[in-house]
C-alpha positions as semicolon CSV with decimal commas, in nm:
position;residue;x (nm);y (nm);z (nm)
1;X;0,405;2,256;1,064
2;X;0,402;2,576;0,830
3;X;0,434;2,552;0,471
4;X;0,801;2,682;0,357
5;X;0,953;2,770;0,082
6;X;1,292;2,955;0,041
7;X;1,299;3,184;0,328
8;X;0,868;3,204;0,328
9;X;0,675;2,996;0,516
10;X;0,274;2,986;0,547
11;X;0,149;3,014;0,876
12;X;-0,178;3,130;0,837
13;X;-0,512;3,159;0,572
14;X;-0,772;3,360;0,647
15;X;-1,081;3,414;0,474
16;X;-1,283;3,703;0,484
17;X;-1,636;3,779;0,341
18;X;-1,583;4,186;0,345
19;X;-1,273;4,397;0,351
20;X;-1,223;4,805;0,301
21;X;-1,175;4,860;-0,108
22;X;-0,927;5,078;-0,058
23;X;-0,677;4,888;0,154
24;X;-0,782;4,544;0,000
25;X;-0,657;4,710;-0,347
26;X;-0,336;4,879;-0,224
27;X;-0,252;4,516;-0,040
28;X;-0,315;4,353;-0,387
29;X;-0,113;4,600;-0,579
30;X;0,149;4,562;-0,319
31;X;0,160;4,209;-0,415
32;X;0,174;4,246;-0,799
33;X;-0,181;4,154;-0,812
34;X;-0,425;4,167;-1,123
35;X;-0,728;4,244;-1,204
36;X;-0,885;3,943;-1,093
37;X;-0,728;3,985;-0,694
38;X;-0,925;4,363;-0,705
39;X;-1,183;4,470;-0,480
40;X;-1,424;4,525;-0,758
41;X;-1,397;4,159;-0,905
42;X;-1,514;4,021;-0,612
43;X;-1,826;4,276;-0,600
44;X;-1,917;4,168;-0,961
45;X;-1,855;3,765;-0,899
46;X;-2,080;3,817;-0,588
47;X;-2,412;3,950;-0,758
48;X;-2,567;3,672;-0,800
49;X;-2,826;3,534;-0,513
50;X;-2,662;3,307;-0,250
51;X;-2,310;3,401;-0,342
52;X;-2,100;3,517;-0,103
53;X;-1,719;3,714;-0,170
54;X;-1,406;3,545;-0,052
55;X;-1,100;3,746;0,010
56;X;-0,825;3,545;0,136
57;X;-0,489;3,616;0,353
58;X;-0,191;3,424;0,346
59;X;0,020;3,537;0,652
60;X;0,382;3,420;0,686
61;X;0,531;3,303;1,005
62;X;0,602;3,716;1,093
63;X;0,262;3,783;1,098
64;X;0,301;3,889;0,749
65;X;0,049;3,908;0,412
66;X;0,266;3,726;0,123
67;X;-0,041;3,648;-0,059
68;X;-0,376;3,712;-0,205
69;X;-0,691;3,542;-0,367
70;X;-0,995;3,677;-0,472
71;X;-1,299;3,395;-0,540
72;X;-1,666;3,319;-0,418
73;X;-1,836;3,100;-0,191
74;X;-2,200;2,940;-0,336
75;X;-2,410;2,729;-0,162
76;X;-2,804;2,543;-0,182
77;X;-3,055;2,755;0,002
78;X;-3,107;2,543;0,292
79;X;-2,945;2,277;0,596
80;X;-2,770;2,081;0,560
81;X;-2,655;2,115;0,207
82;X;-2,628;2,513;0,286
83;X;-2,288;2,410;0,490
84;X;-2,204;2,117;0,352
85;X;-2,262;2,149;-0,059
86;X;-2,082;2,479;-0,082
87;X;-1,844;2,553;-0,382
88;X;-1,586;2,781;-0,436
89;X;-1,450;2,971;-0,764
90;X;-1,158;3,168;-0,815
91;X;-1,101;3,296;-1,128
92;X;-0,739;3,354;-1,095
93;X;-0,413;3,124;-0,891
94;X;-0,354;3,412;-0,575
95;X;-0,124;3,685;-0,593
96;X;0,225;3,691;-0,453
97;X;0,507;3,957;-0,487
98;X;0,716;3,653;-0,593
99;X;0,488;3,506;-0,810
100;X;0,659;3,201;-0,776
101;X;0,514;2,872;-0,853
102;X;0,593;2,676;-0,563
103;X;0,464;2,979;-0,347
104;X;0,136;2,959;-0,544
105;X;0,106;2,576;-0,496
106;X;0,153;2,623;-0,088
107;X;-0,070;2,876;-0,022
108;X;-0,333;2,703;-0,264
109;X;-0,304;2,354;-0,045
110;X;-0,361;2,544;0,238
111;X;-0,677;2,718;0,095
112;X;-0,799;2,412;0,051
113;X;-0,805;2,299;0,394
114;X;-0,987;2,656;0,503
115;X;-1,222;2,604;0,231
116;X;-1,321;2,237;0,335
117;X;-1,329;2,329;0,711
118;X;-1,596;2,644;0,579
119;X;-1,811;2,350;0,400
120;X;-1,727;2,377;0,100
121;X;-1,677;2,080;-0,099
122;X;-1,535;2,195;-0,451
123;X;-1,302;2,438;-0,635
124;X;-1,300;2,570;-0,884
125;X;-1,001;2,778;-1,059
126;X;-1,042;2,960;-1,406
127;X;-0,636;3,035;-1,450
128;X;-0,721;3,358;-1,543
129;X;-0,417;3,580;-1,589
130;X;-0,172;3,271;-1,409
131;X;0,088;3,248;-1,598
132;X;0,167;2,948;-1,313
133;X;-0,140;2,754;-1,344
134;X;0,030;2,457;-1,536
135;X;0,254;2,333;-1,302
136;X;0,058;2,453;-0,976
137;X;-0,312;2,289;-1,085
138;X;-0,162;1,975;-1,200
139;X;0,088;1,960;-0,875
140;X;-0,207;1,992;-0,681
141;X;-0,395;1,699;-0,875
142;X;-0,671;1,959;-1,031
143;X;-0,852;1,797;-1,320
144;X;-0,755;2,075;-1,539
145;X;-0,942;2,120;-1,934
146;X;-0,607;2,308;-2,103
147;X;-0,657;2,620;-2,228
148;X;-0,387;2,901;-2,344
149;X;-0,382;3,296;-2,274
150;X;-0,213;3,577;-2,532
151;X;-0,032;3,911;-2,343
152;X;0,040;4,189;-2,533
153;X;0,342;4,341;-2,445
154;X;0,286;4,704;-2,388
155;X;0,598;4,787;-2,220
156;X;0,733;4,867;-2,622
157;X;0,688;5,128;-2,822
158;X;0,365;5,157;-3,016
159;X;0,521;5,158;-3,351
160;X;0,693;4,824;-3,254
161;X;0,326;4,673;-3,117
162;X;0,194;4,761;-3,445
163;X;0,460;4,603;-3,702
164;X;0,397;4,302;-3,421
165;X;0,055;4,243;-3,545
166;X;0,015;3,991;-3,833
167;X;-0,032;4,184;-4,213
168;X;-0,375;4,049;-4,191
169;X;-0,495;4,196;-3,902
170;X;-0,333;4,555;-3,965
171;X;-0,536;4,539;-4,293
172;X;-0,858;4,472;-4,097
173;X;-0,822;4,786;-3,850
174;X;-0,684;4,999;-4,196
175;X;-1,045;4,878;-4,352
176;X;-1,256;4,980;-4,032
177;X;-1,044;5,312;-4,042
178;X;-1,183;5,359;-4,399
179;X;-1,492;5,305;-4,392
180;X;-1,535;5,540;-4,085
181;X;-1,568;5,344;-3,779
182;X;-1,493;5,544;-3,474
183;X;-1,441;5,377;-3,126
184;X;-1,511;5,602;-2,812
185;X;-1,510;5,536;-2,426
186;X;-1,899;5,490;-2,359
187;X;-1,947;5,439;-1,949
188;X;-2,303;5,455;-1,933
189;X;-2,631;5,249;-1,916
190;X;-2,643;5,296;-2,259
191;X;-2,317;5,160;-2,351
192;X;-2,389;4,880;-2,081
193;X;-2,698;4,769;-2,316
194;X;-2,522;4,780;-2,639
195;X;-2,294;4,610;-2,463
196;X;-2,516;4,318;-2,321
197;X;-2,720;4,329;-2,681
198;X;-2,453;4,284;-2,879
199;X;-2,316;3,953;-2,658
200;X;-2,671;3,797;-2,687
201;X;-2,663;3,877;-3,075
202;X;-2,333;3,721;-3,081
203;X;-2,433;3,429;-2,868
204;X;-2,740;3,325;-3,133
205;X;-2,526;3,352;-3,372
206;X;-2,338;3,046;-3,227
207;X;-2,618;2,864;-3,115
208;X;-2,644;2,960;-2,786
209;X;-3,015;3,074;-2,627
210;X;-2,887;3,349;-2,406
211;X;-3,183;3,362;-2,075
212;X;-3,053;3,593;-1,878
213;X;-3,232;3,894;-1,809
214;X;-3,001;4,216;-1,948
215;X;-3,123;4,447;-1,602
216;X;-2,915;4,109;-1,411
217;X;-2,661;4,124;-1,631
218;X;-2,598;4,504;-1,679
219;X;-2,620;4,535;-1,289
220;X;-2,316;4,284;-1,246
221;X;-2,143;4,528;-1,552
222;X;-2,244;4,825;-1,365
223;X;-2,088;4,739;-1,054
224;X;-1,699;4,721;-1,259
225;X;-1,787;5,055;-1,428
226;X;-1,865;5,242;-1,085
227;X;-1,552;5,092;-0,937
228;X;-1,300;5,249;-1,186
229;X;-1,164;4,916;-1,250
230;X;-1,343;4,904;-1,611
231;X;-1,317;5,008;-1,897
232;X;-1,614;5,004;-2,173
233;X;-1,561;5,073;-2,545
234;X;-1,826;5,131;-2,829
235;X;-1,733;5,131;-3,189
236;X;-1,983;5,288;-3,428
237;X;-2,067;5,333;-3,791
238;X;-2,162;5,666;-3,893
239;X;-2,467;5,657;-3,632
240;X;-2,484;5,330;-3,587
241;X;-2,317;5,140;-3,287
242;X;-2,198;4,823;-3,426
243;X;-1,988;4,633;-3,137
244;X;-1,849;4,697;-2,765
245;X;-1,596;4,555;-2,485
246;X;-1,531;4,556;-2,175
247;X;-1,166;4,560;-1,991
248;X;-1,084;4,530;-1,674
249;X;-0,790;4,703;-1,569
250;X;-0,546;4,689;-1,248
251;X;-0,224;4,754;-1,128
252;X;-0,087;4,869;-1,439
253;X;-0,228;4,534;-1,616
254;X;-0,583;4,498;-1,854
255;X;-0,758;4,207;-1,904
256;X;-1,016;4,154;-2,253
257;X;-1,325;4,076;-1,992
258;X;-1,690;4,113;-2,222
259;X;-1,755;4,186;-2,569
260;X;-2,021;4,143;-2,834
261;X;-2,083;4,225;-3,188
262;X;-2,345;4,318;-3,451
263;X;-2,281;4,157;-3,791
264;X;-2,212;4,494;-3,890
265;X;-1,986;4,470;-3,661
266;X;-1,817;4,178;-3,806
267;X;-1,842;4,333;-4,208
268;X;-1,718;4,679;-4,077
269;X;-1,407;4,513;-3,855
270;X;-1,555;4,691;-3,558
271;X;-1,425;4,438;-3,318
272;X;-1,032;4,440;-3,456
273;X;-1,062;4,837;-3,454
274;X;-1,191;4,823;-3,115
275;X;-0,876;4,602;-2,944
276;X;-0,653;4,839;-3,167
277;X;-0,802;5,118;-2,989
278;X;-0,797;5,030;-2,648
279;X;-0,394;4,911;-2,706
280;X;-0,377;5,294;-2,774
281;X;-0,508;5,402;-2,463
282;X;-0,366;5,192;-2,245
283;X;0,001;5,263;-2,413
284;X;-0,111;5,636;-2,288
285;X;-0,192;5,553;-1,976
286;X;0,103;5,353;-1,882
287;X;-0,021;4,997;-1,891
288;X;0,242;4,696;-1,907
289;X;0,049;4,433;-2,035
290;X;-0,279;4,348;-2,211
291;X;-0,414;4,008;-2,139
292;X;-0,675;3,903;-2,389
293;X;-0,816;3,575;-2,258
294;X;-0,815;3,273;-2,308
295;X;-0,865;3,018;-2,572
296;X;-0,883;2,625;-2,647
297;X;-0,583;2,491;-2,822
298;X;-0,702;2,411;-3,192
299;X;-0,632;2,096;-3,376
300;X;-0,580;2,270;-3,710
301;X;-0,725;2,507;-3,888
302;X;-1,093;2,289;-3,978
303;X;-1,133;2,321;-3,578
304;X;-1,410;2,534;-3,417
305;X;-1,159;2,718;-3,175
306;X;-0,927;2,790;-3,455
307;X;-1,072;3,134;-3,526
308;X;-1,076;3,260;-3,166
309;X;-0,724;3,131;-3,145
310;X;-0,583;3,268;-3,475
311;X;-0,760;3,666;-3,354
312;X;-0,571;3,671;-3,050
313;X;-0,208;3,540;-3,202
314;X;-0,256;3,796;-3,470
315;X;-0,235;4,064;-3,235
316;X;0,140;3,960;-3,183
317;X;0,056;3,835;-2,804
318;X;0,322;3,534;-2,657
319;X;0,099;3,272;-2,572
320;X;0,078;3,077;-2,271
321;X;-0,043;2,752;-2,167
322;X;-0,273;2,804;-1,860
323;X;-0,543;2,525;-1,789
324;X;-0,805;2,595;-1,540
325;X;-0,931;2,307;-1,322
326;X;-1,187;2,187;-1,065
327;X;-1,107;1,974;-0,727
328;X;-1,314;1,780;-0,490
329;X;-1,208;1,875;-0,186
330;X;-1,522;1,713;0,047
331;X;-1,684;1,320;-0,109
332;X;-1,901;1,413;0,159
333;X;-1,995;1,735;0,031
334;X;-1,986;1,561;-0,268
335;X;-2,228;1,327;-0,215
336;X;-2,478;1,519;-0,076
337;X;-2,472;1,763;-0,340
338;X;-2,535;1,476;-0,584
339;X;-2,828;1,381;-0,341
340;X;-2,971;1,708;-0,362
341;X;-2,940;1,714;-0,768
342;X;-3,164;1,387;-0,759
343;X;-3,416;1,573;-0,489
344;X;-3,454;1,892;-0,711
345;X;-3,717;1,778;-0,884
346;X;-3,945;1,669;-0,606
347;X;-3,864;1,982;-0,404
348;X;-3,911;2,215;-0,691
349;X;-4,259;2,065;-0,784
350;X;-4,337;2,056;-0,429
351;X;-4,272;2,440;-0,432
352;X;-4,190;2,454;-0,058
353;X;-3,798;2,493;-0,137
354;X;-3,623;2,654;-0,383
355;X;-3,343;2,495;-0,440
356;X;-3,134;2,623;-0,698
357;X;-2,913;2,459;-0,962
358;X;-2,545;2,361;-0,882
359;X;-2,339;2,611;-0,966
360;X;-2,011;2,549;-1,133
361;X;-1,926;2,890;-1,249
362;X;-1,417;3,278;-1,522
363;X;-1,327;3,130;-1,576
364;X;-1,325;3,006;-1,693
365;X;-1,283;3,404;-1,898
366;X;-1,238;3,341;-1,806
367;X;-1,267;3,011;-1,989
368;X;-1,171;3,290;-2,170
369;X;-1,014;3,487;-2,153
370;X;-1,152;3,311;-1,809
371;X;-1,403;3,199;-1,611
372;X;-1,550;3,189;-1,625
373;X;-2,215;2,740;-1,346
374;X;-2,364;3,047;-1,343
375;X;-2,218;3,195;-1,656
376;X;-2,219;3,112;-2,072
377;X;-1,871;3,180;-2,120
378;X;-1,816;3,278;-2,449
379;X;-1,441;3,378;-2,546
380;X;-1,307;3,694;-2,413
381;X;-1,167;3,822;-2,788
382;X;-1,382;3,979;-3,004
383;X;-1,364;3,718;-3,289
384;X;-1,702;3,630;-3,496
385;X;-1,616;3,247;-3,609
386;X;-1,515;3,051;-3,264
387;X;-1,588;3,044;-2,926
388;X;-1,407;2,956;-2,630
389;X;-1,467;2,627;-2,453
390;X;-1,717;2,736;-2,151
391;X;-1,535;2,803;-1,839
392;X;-1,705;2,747;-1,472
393;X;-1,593;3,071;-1,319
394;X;-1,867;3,330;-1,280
395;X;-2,249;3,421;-1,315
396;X;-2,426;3,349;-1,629
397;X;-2,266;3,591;-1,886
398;X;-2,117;3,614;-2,188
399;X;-1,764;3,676;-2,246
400;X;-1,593;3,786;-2,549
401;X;-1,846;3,674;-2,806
402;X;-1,826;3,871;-3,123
């Protein structure tokens, strides 16, 4: 029997591993999609060795596409647990014209089936730009970590965005403004590595030993910047580059992806300046909405997260609660993959097999802003005190992490 709801029922998921760009994104735009249900996300979530893209259908009983998702399919590097240990991450619920909960929920359940029938044996979803997640995760019985996200409204005018922002934060692009720094568009390999150097900068800063190489990590970058879905920022000092983002932008909608800063950065207000900046140009370009990731909800003020959280709500964004969440979907993919987590050692030392580590990647932006196992997710805002809680959407890379 076929999922219904209202007049909609669900007759049909497909999965697919490659689709045309170009009518993938005007079938996702057709269905309000974001971001996160582009062509080019999928590209960029699929760098990473024995990752595969998954675009998935949902067809109604017409023979018609009322939904989208955009994730990818991991998996060990050899039999049995190459069929059977699979896992797959999306970092955002799929897209429907509707964008109706209960529509959400249905064609998610019956994802899960395809995926499990495909081998894999866990899911993961970062909530990234869901605005649904809440009441579809938990109806599904996700174990979800909560999480919030902060839209900008850019559908009013600019003068109104601006008195939105709290008196604090004004003051802090007013200061950057003064003391000269200038924030240009910068898509190039060397705005990719000031890009990349500023998260790992940010990243010591809070601890973190960032290992990935930056030619990996600019290469994933590179592949959003040659699709026309990004959007890269520098902001400089005099001659001196001093922080940079990344925003990924679709349908009318951005998202706050990457960004890093130098302390400079931090002392010159490069990072504020920066978001101020962008909110310009996508006012000019006719943008709706910026999304600027996500964040954990703080205790109080003494909390770690409290500074992330406090940067994003003084840009005058509504907040929403979206938790991501993670589902076993397989125990017996499940316990082999614990099975091959106790063999790893052997097989590694043995050096006939190389098995690599589980991967539990935004989104966990992302947390994040997502997701998002293979991926440090740091928070997608540029904010020098907090980070975000680490999401398990994505390869190993550093979101917002001033």
């Amino acid at each position: 029997m076929p999922a219904c709801i209202h007049r909609i029922s669900i007759q049909k998921i497909r999965c697919f591993t490659a689709v045309d760009p170009g009518e993938w994104d005007e079938l996702a735009a057709s269905l309000d999609g974001g971001f996160f249900h582009c062509h080019a996300h999928a590209a960029y979530e699929s760098t990473r060795p024995n990752v595969k893209p998954c675009f998935v259908k949902a067809f109604d009983g017409r023979g018609k596409c009322v939904g989208v998702a955009v994730g990818a399919i991991s998996s060990p590097r050899f039999w049995p647990f190459s069929w059977f240990c699979r896992i797959a991450t999306f970092t955002a619920l799929p897209a429907t014209r509707e964008r109706s909960a209960e529509l959400e929920r249905i064609i998610l359940k019956g994802l899960e089936k395809e995926l499990k029938r495909r081998g894999v044996f866990s899911i993961e979803l970062g909530s990234a730009d869901s605005p649904n997640s809440d009441r579809v995760l938990r109806g599904l019985s996700y174990e979800t970590r909560d999480r919030v996200e902060f839209y900008v409204d850019l559908n009013r005018p600019l003068q109104d965005i601006w008195k939105s922002l709290v008196g604090e934060c004004r003051n802090m692009i007013r200061k950057a403004q003064k003391l000269g720094v200038v924030t240009k568009v910068e898509h190039s390999p060397r705005g990719l590595a000031l890009l990349h150097a500023f998260q790992q900068e940010s990243l010591r800063r809070h601890g973190v030993d960032f290992q990935m190489s930056g030619g990996a990590a600019q290469t994933a970058s590179l592949s959003l910047l040659n699709s026309g879905r990004a959007n890269l920022l520098v902001s400089s000092c005099g001659e001196t580059a001093i922080n940079a983002a990344m925003f990924g932008v679709f349908g009318g909608r951005a998202y706050y992806l990457l960004s890093g800063s130098s302390s400079d950065g931090r002392k010159n207000a490069g990072p504020p300046h920066l978001l101020w900046t962008m909110i310009e140009r996508l006012k000019d370009t006719g943008a709706t909405v910026l999304n600027l990731g996500g964040a954990a909800v703080p205790a109080g003020e003494d909390d770690p997260a409290w500074g992330l959280y406090r940067f994003k709500r003084d840009f005058g964004a509504s907040i929403i609660s979206q938790p991501s969440g993670t589902k076993t979907i397989s125990q017996f993919g499940r316990a082999l993959s614990r099975a091959l987590l106790t063999m790893r050692p052997a097989l590694m030392s043995a050096r006939t097999l190389s098995v690599p580590h589980t991967i539990r990647p935004l989104a966990a932006l992302v947390n994040g802003a997502a997701s998002a196992p293979f991926r440090v997710h740091i928070p997608r805002a540029g904010n020098p005190r907090a980070e975000d809680a680490p999401s398990r959407v994505g390869k190993l890379d550093c979101r917002n992490s001033d």
